[in-house]
CSV table of C-alpha atoms in Angstrom, one decimal:
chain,number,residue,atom,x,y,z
A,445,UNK,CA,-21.4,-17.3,-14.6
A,446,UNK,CA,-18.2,-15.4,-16.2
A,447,UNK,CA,-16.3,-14.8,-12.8
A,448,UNK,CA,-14.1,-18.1,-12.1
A,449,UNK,CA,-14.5,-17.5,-8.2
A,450,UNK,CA,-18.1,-18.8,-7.1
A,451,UNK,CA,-19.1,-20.1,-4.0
A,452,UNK,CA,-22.4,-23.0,-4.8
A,453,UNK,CA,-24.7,-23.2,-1.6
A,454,UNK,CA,-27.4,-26.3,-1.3
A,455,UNK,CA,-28.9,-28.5,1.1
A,456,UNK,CA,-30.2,-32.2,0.9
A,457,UNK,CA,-33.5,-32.2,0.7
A,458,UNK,CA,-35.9,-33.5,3.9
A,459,UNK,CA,-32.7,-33.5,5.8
A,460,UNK,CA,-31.4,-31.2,8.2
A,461,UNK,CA,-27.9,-31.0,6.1
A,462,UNK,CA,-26.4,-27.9,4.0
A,463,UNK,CA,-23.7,-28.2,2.0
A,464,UNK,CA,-21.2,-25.2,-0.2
A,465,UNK,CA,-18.5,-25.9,-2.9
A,466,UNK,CA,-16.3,-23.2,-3.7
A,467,UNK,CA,-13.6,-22.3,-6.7
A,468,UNK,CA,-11.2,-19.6,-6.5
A,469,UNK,CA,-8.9,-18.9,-9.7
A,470,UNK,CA,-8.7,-15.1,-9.9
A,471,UNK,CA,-9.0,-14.0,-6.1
A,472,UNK,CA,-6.2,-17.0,-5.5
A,473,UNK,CA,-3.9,-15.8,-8.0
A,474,UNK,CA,-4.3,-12.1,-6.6
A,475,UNK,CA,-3.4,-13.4,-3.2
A,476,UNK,CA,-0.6,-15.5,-4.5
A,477,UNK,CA,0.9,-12.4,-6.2
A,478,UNK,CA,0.5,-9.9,-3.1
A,479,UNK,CA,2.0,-12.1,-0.9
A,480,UNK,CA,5.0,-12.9,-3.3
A,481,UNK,CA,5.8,-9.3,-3.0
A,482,UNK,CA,5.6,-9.1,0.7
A,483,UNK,CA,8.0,-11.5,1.7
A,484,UNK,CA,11.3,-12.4,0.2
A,485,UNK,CA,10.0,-15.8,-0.4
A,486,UNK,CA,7.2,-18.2,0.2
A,487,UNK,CA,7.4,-21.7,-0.5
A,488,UNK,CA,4.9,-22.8,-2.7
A,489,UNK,CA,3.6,-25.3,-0.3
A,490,UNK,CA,3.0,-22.1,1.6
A,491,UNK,CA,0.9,-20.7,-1.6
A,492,UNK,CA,-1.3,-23.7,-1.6
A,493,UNK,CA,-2.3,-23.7,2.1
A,494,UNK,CA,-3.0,-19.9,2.1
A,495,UNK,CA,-5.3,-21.2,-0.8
A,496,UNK,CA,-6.7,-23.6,1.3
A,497,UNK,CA,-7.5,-20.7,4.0
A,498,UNK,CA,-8.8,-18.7,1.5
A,499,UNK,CA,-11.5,-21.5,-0.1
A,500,UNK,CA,-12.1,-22.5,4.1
A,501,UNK,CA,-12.7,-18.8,5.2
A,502,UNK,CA,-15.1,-18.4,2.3
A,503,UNK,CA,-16.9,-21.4,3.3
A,504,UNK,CA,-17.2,-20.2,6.5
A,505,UNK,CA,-18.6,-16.8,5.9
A,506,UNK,CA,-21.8,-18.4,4.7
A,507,UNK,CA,-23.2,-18.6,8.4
A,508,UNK,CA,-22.6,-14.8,8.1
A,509,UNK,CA,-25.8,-13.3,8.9
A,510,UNK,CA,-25.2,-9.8,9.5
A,511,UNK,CA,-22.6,-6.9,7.8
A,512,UNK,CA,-19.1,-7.8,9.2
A,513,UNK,CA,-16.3,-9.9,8.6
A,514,UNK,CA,-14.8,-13.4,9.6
A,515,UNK,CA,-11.2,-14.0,10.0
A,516,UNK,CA,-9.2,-17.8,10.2
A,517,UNK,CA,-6.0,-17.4,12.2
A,518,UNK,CA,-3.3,-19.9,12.7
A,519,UNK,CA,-0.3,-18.9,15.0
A,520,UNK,CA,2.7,-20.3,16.5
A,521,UNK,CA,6.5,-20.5,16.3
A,522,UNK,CA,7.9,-21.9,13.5
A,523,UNK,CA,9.0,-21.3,10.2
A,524,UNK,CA,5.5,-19.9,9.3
A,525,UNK,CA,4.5,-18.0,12.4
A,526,UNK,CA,1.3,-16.7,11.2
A,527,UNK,CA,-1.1,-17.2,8.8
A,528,UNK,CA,-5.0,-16.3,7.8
A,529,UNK,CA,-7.5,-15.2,5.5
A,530,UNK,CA,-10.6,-12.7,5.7
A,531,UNK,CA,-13.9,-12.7,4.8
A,532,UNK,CA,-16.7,-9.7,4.3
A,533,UNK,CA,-20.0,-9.9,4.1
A,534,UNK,CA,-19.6,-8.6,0.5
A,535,UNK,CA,-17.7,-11.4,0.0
A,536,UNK,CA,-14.6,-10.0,0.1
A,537,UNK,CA,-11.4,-12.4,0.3
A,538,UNK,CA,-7.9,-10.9,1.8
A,539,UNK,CA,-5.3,-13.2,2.8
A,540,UNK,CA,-1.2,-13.0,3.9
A,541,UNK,CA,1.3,-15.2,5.5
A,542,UNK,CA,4.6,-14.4,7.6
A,543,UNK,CA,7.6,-16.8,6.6
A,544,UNK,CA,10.3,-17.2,8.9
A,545,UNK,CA,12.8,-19.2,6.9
A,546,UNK,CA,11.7,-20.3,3.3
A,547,UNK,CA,15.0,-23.0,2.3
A,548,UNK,CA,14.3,-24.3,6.2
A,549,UNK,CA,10.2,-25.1,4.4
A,550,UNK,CA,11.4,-26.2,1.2
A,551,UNK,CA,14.0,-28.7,2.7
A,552,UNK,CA,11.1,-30.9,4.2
A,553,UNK,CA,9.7,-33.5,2.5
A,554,UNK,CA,6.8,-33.4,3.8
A,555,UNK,CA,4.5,-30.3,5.1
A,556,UNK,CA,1.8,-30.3,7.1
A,557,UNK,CA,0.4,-26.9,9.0
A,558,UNK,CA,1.4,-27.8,12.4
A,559,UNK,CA,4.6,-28.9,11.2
A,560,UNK,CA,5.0,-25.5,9.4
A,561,UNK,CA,3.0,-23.4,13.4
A,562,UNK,CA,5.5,-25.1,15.2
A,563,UNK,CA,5.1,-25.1,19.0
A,564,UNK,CA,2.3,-23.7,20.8
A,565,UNK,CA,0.2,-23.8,17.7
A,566,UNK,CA,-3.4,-22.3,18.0
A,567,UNK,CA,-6.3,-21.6,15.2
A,568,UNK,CA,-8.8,-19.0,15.6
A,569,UNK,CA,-11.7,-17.7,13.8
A,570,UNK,CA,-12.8,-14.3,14.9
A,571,UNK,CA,-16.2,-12.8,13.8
A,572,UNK,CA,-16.4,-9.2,13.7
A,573,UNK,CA,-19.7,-7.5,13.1
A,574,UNK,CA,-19.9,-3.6,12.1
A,575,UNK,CA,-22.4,-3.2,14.9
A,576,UNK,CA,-22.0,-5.8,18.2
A,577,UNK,CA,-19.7,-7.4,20.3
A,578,UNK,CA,-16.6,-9.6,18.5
A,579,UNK,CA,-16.6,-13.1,19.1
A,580,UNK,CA,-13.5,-15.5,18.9
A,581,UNK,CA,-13.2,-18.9,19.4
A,582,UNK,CA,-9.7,-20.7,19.7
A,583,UNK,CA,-8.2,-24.1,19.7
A,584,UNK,CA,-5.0,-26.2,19.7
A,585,UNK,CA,-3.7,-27.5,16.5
A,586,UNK,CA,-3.9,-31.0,17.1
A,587,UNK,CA,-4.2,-32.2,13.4
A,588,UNK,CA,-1.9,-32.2,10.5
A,589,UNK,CA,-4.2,-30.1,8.0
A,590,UNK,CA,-6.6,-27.4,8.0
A,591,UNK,CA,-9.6,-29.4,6.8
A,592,UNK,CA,-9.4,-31.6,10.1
A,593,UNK,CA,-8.0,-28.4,12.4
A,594,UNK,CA,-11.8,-26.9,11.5
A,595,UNK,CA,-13.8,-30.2,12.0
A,596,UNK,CA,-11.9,-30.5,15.3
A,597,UNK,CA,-13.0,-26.7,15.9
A,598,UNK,CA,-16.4,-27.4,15.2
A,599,UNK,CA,-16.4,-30.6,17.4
A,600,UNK,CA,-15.6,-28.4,20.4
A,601,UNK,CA,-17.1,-25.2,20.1
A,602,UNK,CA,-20.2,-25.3,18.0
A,603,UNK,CA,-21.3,-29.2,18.9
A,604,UNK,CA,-22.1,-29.3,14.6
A,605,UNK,CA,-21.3,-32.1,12.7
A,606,UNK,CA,-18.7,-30.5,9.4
A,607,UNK,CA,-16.4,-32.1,7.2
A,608,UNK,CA,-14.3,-29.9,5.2
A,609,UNK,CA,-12.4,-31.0,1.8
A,610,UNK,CA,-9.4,-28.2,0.7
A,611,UNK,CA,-6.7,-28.3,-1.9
A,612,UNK,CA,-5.0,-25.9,-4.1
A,613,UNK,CA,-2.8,-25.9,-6.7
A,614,UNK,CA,-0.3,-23.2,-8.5
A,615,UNK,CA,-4.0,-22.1,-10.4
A,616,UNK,CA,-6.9,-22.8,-8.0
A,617,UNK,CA,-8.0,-23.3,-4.6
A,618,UNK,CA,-11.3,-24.8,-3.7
A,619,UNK,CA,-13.2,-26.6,-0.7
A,620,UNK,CA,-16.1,-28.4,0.1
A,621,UNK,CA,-18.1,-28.3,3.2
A,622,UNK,CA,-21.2,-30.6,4.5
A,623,UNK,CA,-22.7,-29.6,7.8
A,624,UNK,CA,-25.5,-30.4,10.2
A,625,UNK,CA,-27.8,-28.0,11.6
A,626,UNK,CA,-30.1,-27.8,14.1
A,627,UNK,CA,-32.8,-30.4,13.7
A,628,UNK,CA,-35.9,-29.2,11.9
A,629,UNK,CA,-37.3,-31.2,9.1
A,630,UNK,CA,-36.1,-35.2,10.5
A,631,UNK,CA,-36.1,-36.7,13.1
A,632,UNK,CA,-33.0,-37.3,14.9
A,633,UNK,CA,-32.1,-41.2,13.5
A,634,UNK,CA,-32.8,-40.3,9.7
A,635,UNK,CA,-30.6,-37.3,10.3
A,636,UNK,CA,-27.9,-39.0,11.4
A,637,UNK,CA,-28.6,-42.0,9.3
A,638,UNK,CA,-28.2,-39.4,6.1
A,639,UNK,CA,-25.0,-37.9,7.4
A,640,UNK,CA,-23.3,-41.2,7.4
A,641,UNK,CA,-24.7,-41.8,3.8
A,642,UNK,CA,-23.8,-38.5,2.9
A,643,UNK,CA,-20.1,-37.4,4.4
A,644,UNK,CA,-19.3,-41.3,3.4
A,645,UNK,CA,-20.0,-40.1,-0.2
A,646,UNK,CA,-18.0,-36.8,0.2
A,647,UNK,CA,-15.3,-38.7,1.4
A,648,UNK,CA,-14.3,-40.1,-2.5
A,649,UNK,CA,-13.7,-36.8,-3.2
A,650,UNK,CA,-9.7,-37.0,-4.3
A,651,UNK,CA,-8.0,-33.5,-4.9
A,652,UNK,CA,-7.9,-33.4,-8.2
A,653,UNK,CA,-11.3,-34.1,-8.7
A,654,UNK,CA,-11.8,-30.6,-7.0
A,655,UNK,CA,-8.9,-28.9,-9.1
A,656,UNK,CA,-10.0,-29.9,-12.4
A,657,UNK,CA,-14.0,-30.5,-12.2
A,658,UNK,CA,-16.6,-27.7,-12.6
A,659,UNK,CA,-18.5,-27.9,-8.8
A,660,UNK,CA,-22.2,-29.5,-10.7
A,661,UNK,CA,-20.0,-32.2,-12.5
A,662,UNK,CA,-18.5,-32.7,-8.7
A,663,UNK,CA,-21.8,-32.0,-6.7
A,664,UNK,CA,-23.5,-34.7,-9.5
A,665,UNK,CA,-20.6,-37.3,-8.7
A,666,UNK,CA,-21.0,-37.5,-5.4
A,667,UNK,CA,-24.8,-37.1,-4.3
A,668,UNK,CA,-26.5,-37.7,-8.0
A,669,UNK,CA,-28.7,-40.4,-5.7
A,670,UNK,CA,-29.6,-37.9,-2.9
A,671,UNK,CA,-32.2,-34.8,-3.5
A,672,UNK,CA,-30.1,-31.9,-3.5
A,673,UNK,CA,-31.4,-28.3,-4.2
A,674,UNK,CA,-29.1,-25.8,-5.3
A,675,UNK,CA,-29.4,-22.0,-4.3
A,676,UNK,CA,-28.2,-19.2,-7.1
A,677,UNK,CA,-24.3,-19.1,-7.4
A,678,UNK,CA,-22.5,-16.1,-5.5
A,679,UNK,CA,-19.6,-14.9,-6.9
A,680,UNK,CA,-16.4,-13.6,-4.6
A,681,UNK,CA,-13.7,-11.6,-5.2
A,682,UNK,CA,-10.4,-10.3,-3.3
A,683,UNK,CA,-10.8,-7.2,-1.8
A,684,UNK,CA,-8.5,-5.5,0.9
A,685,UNK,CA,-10.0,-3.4,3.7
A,686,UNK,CA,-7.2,-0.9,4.2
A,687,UNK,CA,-7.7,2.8,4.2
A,688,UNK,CA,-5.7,6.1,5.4
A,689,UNK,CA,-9.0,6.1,7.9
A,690,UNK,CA,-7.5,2.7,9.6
A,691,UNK,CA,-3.9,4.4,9.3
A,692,UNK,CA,-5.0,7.5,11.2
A,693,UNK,CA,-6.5,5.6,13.7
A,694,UNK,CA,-3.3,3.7,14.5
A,695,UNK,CA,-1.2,6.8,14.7
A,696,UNK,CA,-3.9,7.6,17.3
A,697,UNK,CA,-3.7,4.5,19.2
A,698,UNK,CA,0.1,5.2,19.4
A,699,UNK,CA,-0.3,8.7,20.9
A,700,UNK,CA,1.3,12.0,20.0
A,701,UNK,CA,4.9,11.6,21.7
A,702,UNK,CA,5.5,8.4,19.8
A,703,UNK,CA,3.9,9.2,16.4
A,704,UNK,CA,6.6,12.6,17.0
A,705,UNK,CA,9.4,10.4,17.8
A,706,UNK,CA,9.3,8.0,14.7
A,707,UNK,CA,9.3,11.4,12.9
A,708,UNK,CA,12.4,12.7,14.7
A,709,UNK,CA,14.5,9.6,13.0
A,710,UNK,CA,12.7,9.0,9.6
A,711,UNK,CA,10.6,12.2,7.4
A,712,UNK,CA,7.8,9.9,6.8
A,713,UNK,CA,5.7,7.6,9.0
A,714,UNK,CA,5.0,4.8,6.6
A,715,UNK,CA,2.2,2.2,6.6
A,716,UNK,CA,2.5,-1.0,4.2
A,717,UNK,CA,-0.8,-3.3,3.6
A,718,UNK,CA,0.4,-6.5,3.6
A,719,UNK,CA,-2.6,-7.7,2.0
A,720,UNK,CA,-2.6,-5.4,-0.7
A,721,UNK,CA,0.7,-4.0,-0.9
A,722,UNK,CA,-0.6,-0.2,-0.9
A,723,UNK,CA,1.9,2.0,1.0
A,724,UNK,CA,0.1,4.7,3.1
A,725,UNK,CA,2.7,7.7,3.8
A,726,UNK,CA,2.3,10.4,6.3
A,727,UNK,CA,4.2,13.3,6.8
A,728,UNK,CA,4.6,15.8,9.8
A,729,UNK,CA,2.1,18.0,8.9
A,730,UNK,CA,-0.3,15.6,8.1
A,731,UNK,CA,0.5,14.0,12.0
A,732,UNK,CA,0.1,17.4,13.5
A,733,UNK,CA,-3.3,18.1,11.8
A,734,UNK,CA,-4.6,14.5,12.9
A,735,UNK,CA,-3.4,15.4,16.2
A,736,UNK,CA,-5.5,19.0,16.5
A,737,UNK,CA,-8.5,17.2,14.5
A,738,UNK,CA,-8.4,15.0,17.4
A,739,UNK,CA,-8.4,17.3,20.2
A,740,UNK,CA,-10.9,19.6,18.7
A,741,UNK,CA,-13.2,16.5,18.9
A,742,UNK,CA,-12.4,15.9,22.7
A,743,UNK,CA,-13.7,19.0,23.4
């Protein structure tokens, strides 16, 4: 396939295992740039783990079953506050990051992601459908990376066995992901007796293999002695789901008095996307009309 960003999905055959590989170049490099822009400066150790959200948020969405989307959120108090990506159904990526104090970042010599949350560090993944009730699940960040932050979620609120692989670079980000699921086609001993075989295998993986291999030369590496079927390559993209409809809505959620306020001391109520960058701009007119729209559908 043309498009450099392709998530591959396949499971070990007579197993109950699945597996996906992902490779972002173009989606990445849009994040990379957006971000750039938003913030005065981010480190580019900061880059590369907002890659690393990126490939794991993609990975994730693959249990997706319904139209919605599924956000990865880590928050805490340190030089990188805040930080997550976003992923629709469509298979739409978004990402941003808040930095605090960039030389502070690029000073250490080494960085991990609880390093950079600081105290009281949490990570959540929140799936919201378009129709149904939200669910979130959160935990403390006990490990020094993403990749084992996720295995420990998994390990506490879903009871699966998953093993995550991330890096990224200054070009791509990708991730690997092996995972049990609910036993079906084994038995319970050759089940677990494959997922020590195959997350032993996995577990050669180095980084740059990931960076610089296509994902069949990788996927052939490390399981060309198991029976793995591959399903048709989907392709993802970066797309931002920001709209003057979400803007209205928040002038709403602030109320009348307030929105009339903010207009007293500045002409325009502006709205930036941090995701995108797109500036949404509204003036008092437009705030009245929103206003009478709304009251005329009270009634």
């Amino acid at each position: 396939m043309a498009n450099s960003d392709i998530i591959q999905h396949f499971i070990f055959e007579n197993t109950d295992i699945r597996g996906e590989i992902i490779t972002l170049e173009e989606a990445y490099q849009q994040v990379r740039a957006n971000n750039a822009a938003a913030e005065e400066a981010v480190p580019e150790a900061v880059l590369r783990l907002l890659g690393e959200f990126m490939a794991a948020v993609a990975l994730l969405s693959g249990t997706l079953k319904f139209e919605g989307l599924l956000t990865l959120q880590a928050r805490g108090e340190g030089t990188m506050p805040m930080i997550m990506a976003e992923a629709s159904y469509q298979k739409g990526l978004r990402a941003a990051v808040q930095v605090n104090d960039a030389a502070a970042i690029e000073a250490l010599e080494e960085i991990s992601l609880a390093q950079l949350l600081g105290n009281n560090g949490l990570l959540a993944i929140l799936i919201q459908p378009d129709k149904g009730e939200r669910y979130q699940g959160i935990v403390p960040l006990s490990k020094s990376n993403l990749a084992a932050c996720l295995e420990d979620y998994f390990a506490q609120s879903e009871q699966l066995g998953t093993r995550f692989w991330l890096a990224a670079d200054e070009q791509r980000a990708t991730g690997l992901m092996i995972q049990e699921l609910p036993q079906q086609l084994a038995d319970a001993q050759s089940n677990a007796e494959h997922w020590q075989t195959i997350t032993a295998l996995a577990e050669t993986i180095k980084d740059e293999e990931l960076l610089s291999l296509d994902q069949h030369t990788i996927l052939y590496r490390l399981f060309n002695e198991e029976e793995v079927r591959l399903f048709d390559p989907l392709e993802v993209r970066f797309q931002c789901s920001c709209s003057e409809e979400r803007c209205v809505s928040t002038i709403i959620s602030i109320g009348q008095a307030e929105a009339a306020e903010i207009l007293s001391e500045q002409d325009l109520i502006t709205m930036d996307c941090h995701f995108c960058g797109k500036k949404y701009q509204f003036g008092p007119q437009q705030v009245d009309k929103i206003f009478a729209e709304q009251g005329n559908q009270a009634h």
